[in-house]
Coordinates of C-alpha atoms in Angstrom, one line a residue:
M1 CA -16.8 52.9 -16.4
G2 CA -19.1 49.7 -15.6
L3 CA -22.5 50.4 -14.3
G4 CA -21.5 53.5 -12.4
I5 CA -18.2 52.6 -10.9
L6 CA -15.3 54.0 -12.0
E7 CA -12.4 52.2 -13.8
D8 CA -8.8 52.5 -11.6
M9 CA -6.6 54.6 -13.5
A10 CA -3.3 52.5 -11.8
M11 CA -4.0 48.6 -12.0
S12 CA -5.3 47.1 -14.8
H13 CA -6.6 44.6 -12.5
V14 CA -7.9 45.2 -8.7
P15 CA -7.7 42.6 -6.3
G16 CA -11.3 42.2 -5.5
T17 CA -12.5 42.3 -9.0
T18 CA -13.4 38.4 -10.4
R19 CA -15.4 37.0 -13.5
Y20 CA -18.7 35.0 -13.6
F21 CA -19.0 33.5 -16.9
D22 CA -22.9 34.1 -18.5
D23 CA -22.4 31.7 -22.1
P24 CA -24.3 28.2 -21.2
E25 CA -22.4 27.1 -23.8
R26 CA -18.7 27.3 -22.6
P27 CA -17.4 24.1 -20.7
Q28 CA -16.6 23.4 -17.0
Y29 CA -12.9 24.2 -17.6
A30 CA -13.5 27.9 -19.3
T31 CA -11.2 28.9 -22.6
N32 CA -10.7 32.0 -23.9
G33 CA -7.7 32.9 -21.4
V34 CA -8.4 31.3 -18.4
E35 CA -7.9 27.8 -19.3
G36 CA -8.0 25.4 -16.0
L37 CA -10.1 27.1 -13.7
K38 CA -12.7 25.4 -12.2
C39 CA -15.9 26.3 -12.6
D40 CA -19.5 25.6 -10.8
T41 CA -21.8 24.0 -13.4
S42 CA -24.4 23.2 -11.6
G43 CA -26.8 25.7 -13.3
P44 CA -27.5 26.4 -16.6
I45 CA -24.4 29.1 -16.4
P46 CA -20.7 28.1 -15.6
I47 CA -19.4 29.9 -13.3
I48 CA -16.1 30.2 -12.5
L49 CA -14.8 29.3 -8.7
V50 CA -13.6 32.3 -6.7
P51 CA -11.5 31.1 -4.6
Q52 CA -10.4 27.9 -6.7
P53 CA -10.4 25.2 -4.8
S54 CA -7.3 23.2 -4.4
D55 CA -6.6 19.3 -4.9
D56 CA -6.7 18.7 -1.2
P57 CA -9.2 16.7 0.1
N58 CA -9.0 18.8 3.6
D59 CA -9.9 21.9 1.7
P60 CA -13.0 23.2 3.0
L61 CA -14.3 24.1 -0.7
N62 CA -13.9 20.3 -1.6
W63 CA -16.1 19.3 0.9
P64 CA -19.7 18.2 0.1
L65 CA -22.4 21.4 0.3
W66 CA -24.1 19.1 2.6
K67 CA -21.4 19.0 4.8
R68 CA -20.6 22.6 4.9
D69 CA -24.4 23.7 5.1
L70 CA -24.5 21.2 8.2
I71 CA -21.3 23.0 9.8
T72 CA -23.1 26.8 9.3
F73 CA -26.4 25.2 10.4
I74 CA -24.7 24.3 13.9
L75 CA -22.4 27.3 14.4
S76 CA -25.7 29.1 13.7
M77 CA -27.7 27.6 16.1
I78 CA -25.2 28.0 18.5
A79 CA -24.8 31.4 17.5
I80 CA -28.8 31.7 18.6
F81 CA -28.1 30.9 21.7
A82 CA -25.4 33.0 22.2
T83 CA -26.3 36.3 21.0
C84 CA -29.6 35.7 22.5
L85 CA -27.9 36.8 25.9
G86 CA -27.6 40.5 24.8
P87 CA -31.6 41.1 24.8
I88 CA -32.3 38.4 27.6
L89 CA -33.0 41.0 30.1
A90 CA -35.7 43.0 27.6
A91 CA -38.7 41.8 29.3
N92 CA -37.3 41.8 32.5
T93 CA -36.4 45.3 33.2
L94 CA -39.1 45.6 35.4
T95 CA -39.2 42.0 37.5
M96 CA -35.2 42.6 37.9
A97 CA -35.2 46.1 38.6
L98 CA -37.6 45.3 41.9
D99 CA -35.8 42.2 43.1
M100 CA -32.8 44.0 42.5
Q101 CA -34.0 47.1 43.8
R102 CA -32.3 49.1 41.0
S103 CA -33.1 52.0 38.9
F104 CA -34.3 50.9 35.3
Q105 CA -31.4 52.4 34.0
S106 CA -28.8 50.2 35.9
I107 CA -30.8 46.7 34.8
A108 CA -29.9 48.5 31.5
Q109 CA -26.7 48.8 32.1
L110 CA -26.3 45.0 33.0
T111 CA -26.9 44.6 28.3
G112 CA -23.7 47.4 27.8
W113 CA -21.8 45.0 30.6
Y114 CA -22.2 41.9 28.1
L115 CA -21.4 44.1 25.0
L116 CA -18.5 45.8 26.3
G117 CA -17.1 41.9 27.0
V118 CA -18.1 40.5 23.7
G119 CA -16.1 43.9 22.2
I120 CA -13.2 42.7 24.6
A121 CA -12.9 39.2 23.9
A122 CA -13.5 39.7 19.8
F123 CA -10.8 41.9 20.0
L124 CA -8.8 39.1 21.6
F125 CA -10.0 36.1 19.6
V126 CA -9.6 37.2 16.3
P127 CA -6.0 36.8 16.2
S128 CA -6.0 33.6 18.1
S129 CA -8.3 32.7 15.4
R130 CA -5.8 34.0 12.7
I131 CA -2.7 31.9 14.1
W132 CA -4.6 28.4 15.4
G133 CA -7.7 28.3 13.8
K134 CA -11.2 28.4 14.6
R135 CA -12.1 25.5 15.8
H136 CA -10.9 25.8 19.4
L137 CA -12.6 28.9 19.9
F138 CA -16.2 27.6 19.0
V139 CA -15.7 24.5 21.3
A140 CA -14.6 26.8 24.0
G141 CA -17.3 29.2 23.3
T142 CA -19.5 27.0 23.7
L143 CA -18.7 25.3 27.1
M144 CA -17.8 29.0 28.4
L145 CA -21.8 29.6 27.5
V146 CA -23.1 26.8 29.9
A147 CA -21.3 27.7 32.7
T148 CA -21.7 31.8 32.2
A149 CA -25.3 31.4 31.7
A150 CA -25.6 29.4 34.7
W151 CA -23.7 31.8 36.4
G152 CA -26.2 34.2 35.5
G153 CA -29.3 32.1 37.0
A154 CA -27.5 31.3 40.2
T155 CA -27.4 35.2 41.2
R156 CA -30.7 35.4 41.8
V157 CA -31.3 35.0 45.6
K158 CA -34.5 32.9 46.4
D159 CA -34.6 32.7 50.5
A160 CA -33.0 36.6 50.7
P161 CA -34.6 38.1 54.1
R162 CA -37.8 40.4 53.8
G163 CA -36.8 43.9 52.2
E164 CA -33.0 42.6 51.2
P165 CA -32.3 42.7 47.3
R166 CA -33.8 38.8 45.7
G167 CA -31.1 39.6 42.9
D168 CA -27.0 40.1 43.2
Y169 CA -26.5 42.9 41.1
K170 CA -22.4 43.2 41.2
N171 CA -22.4 39.2 40.5
M172 CA -24.5 39.7 38.1
V173 CA -22.6 42.4 36.5
W174 CA -19.6 40.2 35.8
A175 CA -21.9 37.5 34.8
R176 CA -23.1 39.6 32.1
V177 CA -19.1 40.5 30.5
F178 CA -18.3 36.8 30.8
Q179 CA -21.3 35.9 29.0
G180 CA -20.3 38.2 26.4
V181 CA -16.6 37.1 26.2
A182 CA -18.3 33.1 25.7
T183 CA -20.3 35.2 22.9
A184 CA -17.7 36.6 21.4
P185 CA -16.7 33.5 19.1
F186 CA -20.0 33.3 17.7
E187 CA -20.7 37.1 17.0
S188 CA -17.1 37.5 14.9
L189 CA -16.5 34.2 13.3
V190 CA -19.8 33.1 12.6
N191 CA -19.9 35.1 9.3
V192 CA -16.1 34.7 8.6
A193 CA -16.6 31.0 8.4
V194 CA -18.9 31.5 5.1
G195 CA -15.9 33.0 3.3
D196 CA -13.9 30.2 4.6
M197 CA -16.6 27.3 3.2
Y198 CA -18.1 28.8 0.2
C199 CA -16.9 30.4 -2.9
V200 CA -18.2 34.4 -3.9
H201 CA -21.6 33.0 -5.6
Q202 CA -22.5 30.5 -2.8
R203 CA -22.2 33.0 -0.1
G204 CA -25.0 35.5 0.0
I205 CA -28.2 33.3 0.9
R206 CA -25.7 31.7 3.7
M207 CA -24.4 35.0 4.6
A208 CA -28.1 36.6 5.0
F209 CA -29.1 33.0 7.3
T210 CA -25.9 33.2 9.4
N211 CA -26.8 37.3 10.0
L212 CA -30.2 36.3 10.7
A213 CA -28.9 33.8 13.5
V214 CA -26.5 36.4 15.1
F215 CA -28.8 39.2 14.8
G216 CA -32.2 38.2 14.0
G217 CA -32.6 35.7 16.4
A218 CA -32.0 37.3 19.5
F219 CA -35.2 38.9 18.8
F220 CA -37.2 35.9 19.3
T221 CA -35.7 35.4 23.0
P222 CA -38.3 38.4 24.3
I223 CA -41.0 36.3 23.5
L224 CA -40.3 33.2 25.6
V225 CA -38.4 35.0 28.1
G226 CA -41.2 37.5 29.5
K227 CA -43.5 33.8 29.9
I228 CA -40.4 32.1 31.4
T229 CA -40.3 35.0 34.2
N230 CA -43.6 34.9 34.8
T231 CA -44.3 31.2 35.3
I232 CA -40.5 30.2 36.7
G233 CA -38.4 33.0 37.5
W234 CA -36.1 35.1 35.8
D235 CA -33.5 32.6 36.8
W236 CA -34.8 29.7 34.7
S237 CA -34.1 31.8 31.2
F238 CA -30.6 32.1 31.9
Y239 CA -30.6 28.2 33.0
L240 CA -32.4 27.0 30.1
V241 CA -29.7 28.8 27.9
A242 CA -27.1 27.2 29.9
I243 CA -29.3 23.4 29.2
F244 CA -29.5 24.5 25.4
C245 CA -26.0 25.0 24.7
A246 CA -24.9 21.8 26.5
A247 CA -27.0 19.5 24.3
C248 CA -25.5 21.5 21.3
F249 CA -22.1 21.2 22.5
P250 CA -21.7 17.5 20.9
F251 CA -22.4 18.9 17.6
V252 CA -20.2 21.2 17.8
F253 CA -17.5 19.1 18.6
L254 CA -17.8 16.0 16.7
F255 CA -18.9 17.6 13.2
C256 CA -17.5 21.2 13.5
P257 CA -14.2 20.6 12.3
E258 CA -11.8 23.3 11.7
I259 CA -13.2 25.1 8.7
A260 CA -9.4 27.6 8.3
Y261 CA -7.2 26.9 5.0
R262 CA -4.3 28.0 3.4
R263 CA -4.3 27.4 0.1
S264 CA -2.4 28.9 -2.5
R265 CA -2.1 32.7 -3.3
S266 CA -2.7 31.9 -7.1
L267 CA -6.0 30.1 -6.1
N268 CA -7.4 33.2 -4.7
L269 CA -8.6 35.0 -7.7
D270 CA -10.1 37.9 -6.0
L271 CA -6.7 38.8 -4.0
L272 CA -5.3 38.8 -7.7
D273 CA -3.9 42.3 -9.1
T274 CA -3.5 39.9 -12.2
D275 CA -6.1 38.3 -14.5
D276 CA -3.7 35.7 -15.4
P277 CA -3.7 33.7 -12.2
F278 CA -1.1 31.1 -13.7
A279 CA 1.5 34.2 -13.4
V280 CA 1.2 34.3 -9.9
E281 CA 4.1 32.1 -8.2
P282 CA 1.9 29.1 -6.4
T283 CA 3.5 29.5 -2.8
V284 CA 1.4 26.6 -1.7
G285 CA 1.8 26.0 2.4
S286 CA 3.8 29.3 2.9
A287 CA 3.3 30.6 6.5
T288 CA 3.6 34.0 5.4
D289 CA 1.0 34.1 2.8
D290 CA -1.5 36.5 3.9
A291 CA -3.7 36.3 0.8
E292 CA -5.9 33.7 2.9
K293 CA -6.9 35.0 6.1
S294 CA -6.2 31.1 7.8
G295 CA -4.6 27.9 7.8
S296 CA -4.1 24.9 6.5
N297 CA -7.2 22.6 8.2
G298 CA -4.3 19.4 8.6
P299 CA -0.9 18.8 7.3
S300 CA 0.7 21.1 4.6
E301 CA 0.0 20.9 0.7
L302 CA 3.5 20.2 -0.6
N303 CA 5.9 20.0 1.7
N304 CA 4.3 18.2 4.6
G305 CA 6.7 16.0 6.0
D306 CA 4.4 13.7 8.8
A307 CA 2.2 12.7 5.7
T308 CA 4.7 10.4 4.1
K309 CA 7.3 10.3 7.2
G310 CA 8.7 6.5 6.7
N311 CA 7.6 6.2 2.7
G312 CA 9.6 8.1 0.2
A313 CA 7.6 6.3 -2.2
S314 CA 4.4 7.7 -1.4
P315 CA 2.4 9.1 -4.0
T316 CA 1.1 11.7 -1.9
R317 CA 4.6 13.2 -1.5
K318 CA 5.2 12.7 -5.2
Y319 CA 1.8 14.4 -6.2
G320 CA 1.9 17.0 -3.4
I321 CA -1.5 15.9 -2.6
P322 CA -1.9 15.0 1.6
P323 CA -4.1 12.2 2.5
K324 CA -7.7 13.1 4.0
A325 CA -7.6 13.9 7.2
T326 CA -9.7 10.8 9.1
F327 CA -12.5 11.5 12.0
K328 CA -10.5 11.3 14.6
Q329 CA -8.2 13.9 13.2
S330 CA -10.9 16.0 12.9
L331 CA -11.9 16.4 16.2
A332 CA -7.9 17.5 17.5
L333 CA -8.6 21.4 18.9
F334 CA -5.3 22.2 17.2
N335 CA -3.7 20.8 13.9
G336 CA -0.3 23.6 14.1
R337 CA 0.0 27.1 13.4
K338 CA -1.8 28.6 10.8
S339 CA 0.6 31.7 10.5
D340 CA 4.1 32.9 11.3
E341 CA 2.6 36.3 12.2
Q342 CA 3.4 37.9 16.1
F343 CA 0.4 37.5 18.3
W344 CA 0.6 41.5 19.4
K345 CA 0.9 42.5 15.6
L346 CA -2.5 40.3 14.8
L347 CA -4.2 41.9 17.4
L348 CA -3.4 45.2 16.5
R349 CA -4.2 44.7 12.9
P350 CA -7.9 45.9 12.9
L351 CA -7.2 49.2 14.7
P352 CA -5.5 51.0 11.3
L353 CA -8.4 49.9 9.3
F354 CA -10.8 52.4 10.9
M355 CA -8.9 55.0 8.8
Q356 CA -9.7 53.2 5.7
P357 CA -13.0 54.4 3.9
A358 CA -14.6 50.6 3.3
F359 CA -14.3 49.4 6.7
F360 CA -15.1 53.1 8.3
W361 CA -18.4 52.4 6.0
A362 CA -19.0 49.4 7.0
C363 CA -18.8 50.2 11.1
L364 CA -21.3 52.7 10.4
T365 CA -23.7 51.0 8.2
Q366 CA -23.7 48.3 10.2
G367 CA -23.3 49.2 13.8
L368 CA -25.8 52.3 14.0
L369 CA -28.9 50.5 13.1
I370 CA -27.6 47.5 15.2
G371 CA -27.0 50.6 18.1
W372 CA -30.4 52.0 17.6
T373 CA -32.3 48.5 17.9
V374 CA -30.2 48.0 21.5
F375 CA -31.4 51.7 22.2
I376 CA -35.3 50.4 21.5
G377 CA -35.2 47.4 23.1
V378 CA -34.4 49.1 26.6
I379 CA -36.3 51.7 26.9
L380 CA -39.2 49.4 25.3
A381 CA -40.5 48.8 28.8
Q382 CA -41.0 52.3 29.5
F383 CA -43.3 52.4 27.2
F384 CA -44.9 49.7 27.5
L385 CA -45.0 48.8 31.2
A386 CA -46.0 51.8 32.3
T387 CA -49.4 54.0 31.4
P388 CA -51.7 53.4 29.6
L389 CA -51.1 50.1 28.3
W390 CA -49.7 48.7 32.1
W391 CA -48.4 45.4 30.3
S392 CA -46.8 42.7 32.5
E393 CA -43.2 41.2 31.1
V394 CA -45.2 38.3 29.7
E395 CA -47.3 41.3 27.1
T396 CA -43.4 43.0 26.9
G397 CA -42.0 39.9 25.9
Y398 CA -44.5 39.5 23.2
S399 CA -44.3 42.4 22.0
Y400 CA -40.7 41.2 20.5
A401 CA -42.8 39.1 17.9
A402 CA -42.8 42.1 15.8
A403 CA -39.2 42.7 15.9
F404 CA -38.3 39.0 15.1
I405 CA -40.8 39.1 12.0
G406 CA -38.9 42.2 10.9
A407 CA -35.6 40.3 11.2
I408 CA -37.4 37.4 8.8
I409 CA -38.5 40.0 6.5
G410 CA -34.9 41.5 6.0
F411 CA -33.5 37.8 5.7
V412 CA -35.9 37.2 3.2
I413 CA -35.0 40.5 1.1
A414 CA -31.7 40.1 1.8
G415 CA -31.2 36.5 1.0
S416 CA -33.3 36.9 -2.0
L417 CA -31.3 39.8 -3.5
S418 CA -27.9 39.1 -2.4
D419 CA -26.8 36.8 -4.8
W420 CA -29.6 37.8 -7.6
S421 CA -28.7 41.2 -7.6
A422 CA -25.1 41.0 -7.8
K423 CA -25.2 37.9 -10.6
Y424 CA -27.5 39.8 -12.7
M425 CA -25.3 43.2 -12.1
T426 CA -22.7 41.0 -13.3
K427 CA -24.4 39.7 -16.5
L428 CA -25.0 43.3 -17.5
N429 CA -21.2 43.9 -16.5
H430 CA -20.1 41.8 -19.5
G431 CA -19.5 39.1 -17.0
V432 CA -17.3 41.2 -14.9
Y433 CA -18.2 40.6 -11.0
E434 CA -17.4 44.3 -8.9
P435 CA -17.4 43.6 -4.9
E436 CA -19.4 46.8 -5.3
F437 CA -22.7 45.6 -6.7
R438 CA -23.4 44.3 -3.4
L439 CA -23.9 47.6 -2.0
V440 CA -27.6 48.2 -3.8
L441 CA -28.6 46.4 -1.1
V442 CA -28.7 49.6 1.6
I443 CA -31.6 50.7 -0.6
P444 CA -34.2 48.7 1.2
Q445 CA -32.1 48.9 4.4
M446 CA -32.5 52.6 4.2
V447 CA -36.1 52.9 2.8
L448 CA -37.2 50.1 6.0
G449 CA -34.6 51.0 8.7
C450 CA -35.1 54.8 8.5
A451 CA -38.4 54.6 7.6
G452 CA -39.0 52.2 11.2
L453 CA -37.0 55.0 13.0
Y454 CA -39.0 58.0 12.0
G455 CA -42.0 56.1 12.4
M456 CA -41.4 54.6 16.0
G457 CA -40.5 58.2 17.4
I458 CA -44.0 59.4 16.4
T459 CA -46.2 56.8 17.3
V460 CA -45.1 55.4 20.7
D461 CA -45.3 59.2 21.4
G462 CA -48.7 59.3 20.3
L463 CA -49.4 55.8 22.0
L464 CA -48.6 57.5 25.5
H465 CA -52.1 59.6 24.8
S466 CA -54.1 56.5 23.1
K467 CA -53.8 58.2 19.6
Y468 CA -52.1 54.7 18.4
H469 CA -52.3 51.1 19.1
Y470 CA -49.8 49.5 20.3
A471 CA -49.3 47.7 17.2
V472 CA -48.8 50.5 15.3
P473 CA -45.0 51.4 17.0
L474 CA -44.5 48.1 16.7
T475 CA -44.8 47.6 13.5
F476 CA -41.9 50.5 12.4
F477 CA -39.7 48.6 15.0
A478 CA -40.2 45.7 12.8
L479 CA -39.3 47.8 9.8
E480 CA -36.0 49.1 11.7
V481 CA -35.1 45.5 12.4
A482 CA -35.4 44.3 9.0
G483 CA -33.4 47.2 7.9
M484 CA -30.7 46.5 10.9
V485 CA -30.7 42.7 8.6
I486 CA -30.6 44.0 5.3
G487 CA -27.6 46.8 6.1
A488 CA -25.5 43.5 8.4
V489 CA -25.7 41.2 5.1
A490 CA -25.0 44.3 3.1
S491 CA -21.8 45.3 4.6
S492 CA -20.9 41.7 5.5
L493 CA -20.9 40.9 2.0
Y494 CA -18.8 43.8 0.6
I495 CA -16.3 43.2 3.2
V496 CA -15.9 39.5 2.4
D497 CA -15.6 39.9 -1.5
A498 CA -13.7 43.1 -1.6
Y499 CA -11.3 42.3 1.0
R500 CA -11.4 38.8 1.9
D501 CA -7.7 38.7 2.8
L502 CA -8.8 41.4 5.8
A503 CA -12.3 39.9 6.4
I504 CA -11.8 38.5 9.9
E505 CA -10.2 42.1 10.5
G506 CA -12.8 43.9 9.5
F507 CA -15.5 41.8 11.0
T508 CA -13.4 42.9 14.4
C509 CA -13.7 46.6 13.9
M510 CA -17.6 46.2 13.2
I511 CA -17.8 44.2 16.1
I512 CA -15.6 46.6 18.2
F513 CA -17.6 49.4 16.9
K514 CA -21.1 48.4 17.1
N515 CA -20.4 46.9 20.9
V516 CA -18.8 49.8 22.3
F517 CA -21.3 52.7 20.2
S518 CA -24.4 49.7 21.7
C519 CA -22.3 50.1 25.1
G520 CA -22.6 53.8 25.1
L521 CA -26.1 54.0 24.2
T522 CA -27.2 51.6 27.0
M523 CA -26.0 54.1 29.4
K524 CA -27.2 56.9 28.4
A525 CA -30.9 55.5 26.9
F526 CA -33.1 56.5 29.8
N527 CA -31.3 59.8 30.3
W528 CA -32.0 61.0 26.5
L529 CA -35.3 60.2 26.9
I530 CA -35.9 62.4 30.6
E531 CA -33.9 65.1 29.0
N532 CA -36.1 65.5 26.5
H533 CA -39.2 65.2 28.5
T534 CA -39.8 61.8 27.9
K535 CA -40.9 62.9 23.9
A536 CA -39.3 59.9 22.1
A537 CA -40.1 61.6 18.6
R538 CA -37.1 64.3 19.2
V539 CA -34.5 61.6 20.1
F540 CA -35.8 59.5 17.0
N541 CA -36.1 62.6 14.7
A542 CA -32.5 63.0 15.4
I543 CA -31.0 59.4 14.9
G544 CA -33.0 58.3 12.2
S545 CA -31.8 61.6 10.1
V546 CA -28.6 60.6 11.2
Q547 CA -29.4 57.3 9.4
V548 CA -30.2 58.5 6.5
V549 CA -26.7 60.4 6.1
V550 CA -24.9 57.0 6.3
C551 CA -27.0 55.3 4.3
L552 CA -26.2 58.1 1.5
L553 CA -22.6 57.4 1.8
T554 CA -23.0 54.8 0.2
I555 CA -23.2 56.1 -3.1
P556 CA -19.4 57.0 -3.1
M557 CA -18.6 54.0 -2.0
Y558 CA -20.0 52.5 -5.1
V559 CA -18.8 55.4 -7.5
F560 CA -15.2 55.3 -5.7
G561 CA -14.8 51.8 -4.1
K562 CA -12.5 49.9 -6.9
R563 CA -10.3 53.3 -6.8
I564 CA -10.3 52.7 -3.0
R565 CA -9.8 48.6 -3.5
S566 CA -6.7 49.6 -5.3
Y567 CA -5.5 52.8 -3.7
F568 CA -5.0 50.7 -0.3
H569 CA -3.6 47.5 -2.4
R570 CA -1.0 49.8 -3.3
H571 CA -0.6 51.8 -0.1
D572 CA -0.9 48.9 2.5
L573 CA -2.0 50.6 6.0
L574 CA -1.0 47.3 7.8
E575 CA 2.0 47.9 6.2
M576 CA 2.5 51.3 7.4
F577 CA 1.4 50.5 10.8
G578 CA 3.7 48.1 11.3
V579 CA 1.8 45.7 11.8
R580 CA 1.7 43.1 8.8

């Protein structure tokens, strides 16, 4: 039993379990039964690269690290602008309610429609990314963000007759739905892109960064939106998003090539059921290989006819290594199918995974705290725009500085602990890495997130009676957001490391769960407060207790996680349901 993780009794090697090296004297190509494996020797301790890069120059794992980091940065920036559309109404609740002559609850539901659009679109886009890659979705998503953000701004009616609504609510509902559709590629695939471009030991800090972009960066939006609304109108908060997305489009189109790549099954060391990768048949370029969750960036590796067409003596054909794709070729939106799987099977594939304990745990760990954060966001205006503070949208927007700081704190904690803790525990485990080592991040998530929920309920009630300064509940809001970011990183890293072949489906499950759950909360948020006579403590005590229970579920996941991986490797849910 390695550090409290129960060993599996059925398999000698469980997929997901890999080996790091902790002997600084070992060479780049390690010995002792694993000759020929490529290692990262940039540090004092050589680390086996998992997955192993192929010899193909088009393999993203062979690209320079600066290029991969540039792609990650560009996609993360677009993800910030995309996901900022979620809380863009948080500081505008009162203003839009007056302009559209609608209730607070109706304005809150606009956020729910956005979340519903994200969930539905992600369900459809993920199979598309499996078959045709991710680039076309990132490019089309950016263009759609420009159009739908401008659509949202255009719903404001500036020259409405006196007494008539100065905003088209029904039009805004549809704009919000399609804004969610445009956001879906970035919310569902940016984290997965980290698994495409980086080896296991390189993912932690980058996964934390992309999670900060997807989840944390959105909290900066209300800080600006309140001032924008007060100065030039709430319609310009949408127009500015459209302008920034349009400015980012050339970078996405020119510098973000296709990152999906199909490599030999034998190179995916974390997905093998044997310790000897050379005992596995290479199956290079196999269109039915599900070990890799995506397809080739360019021509197939060994049997590429196009690369050697008309040149039978080509060294490329002789050695099976295709030429490096040109810059012009990298601009193509499509470069062939990435999988021979049927679309409907890929479409339905995430659904059975809700029955798998690891994926259901990830949905709860990530989705609940995100839902509670959305819940706080939609009710925040009720407490700060009314007595005793009587804040305007400007001050309400500035209050989200606390949430943004919390997101930064969560990013720092997750980024500093994720890889360090995994490497340290791997060293204690005699060089064997278990994905369950990622679950220790749930400890700071529980401490910060649950403290934030309980504290928020108590202090926001005291705020109404001038018992606490407004900074106190905002501090607890920051703690809750910090826990949310850490939980998002923990669940994402665990799914990528433990079930990399199902990473896209796993992220789809989490997106569907959190968006449907959050959408439901936006529909009932104000009603819950009314039913409890605007006593927030009762509501937050209940949801805080639920969150504690969910965090404690990590203990059995840590102990039995390896056996769960083994069981579901031997009993494939997807095959049982006929979707593989």
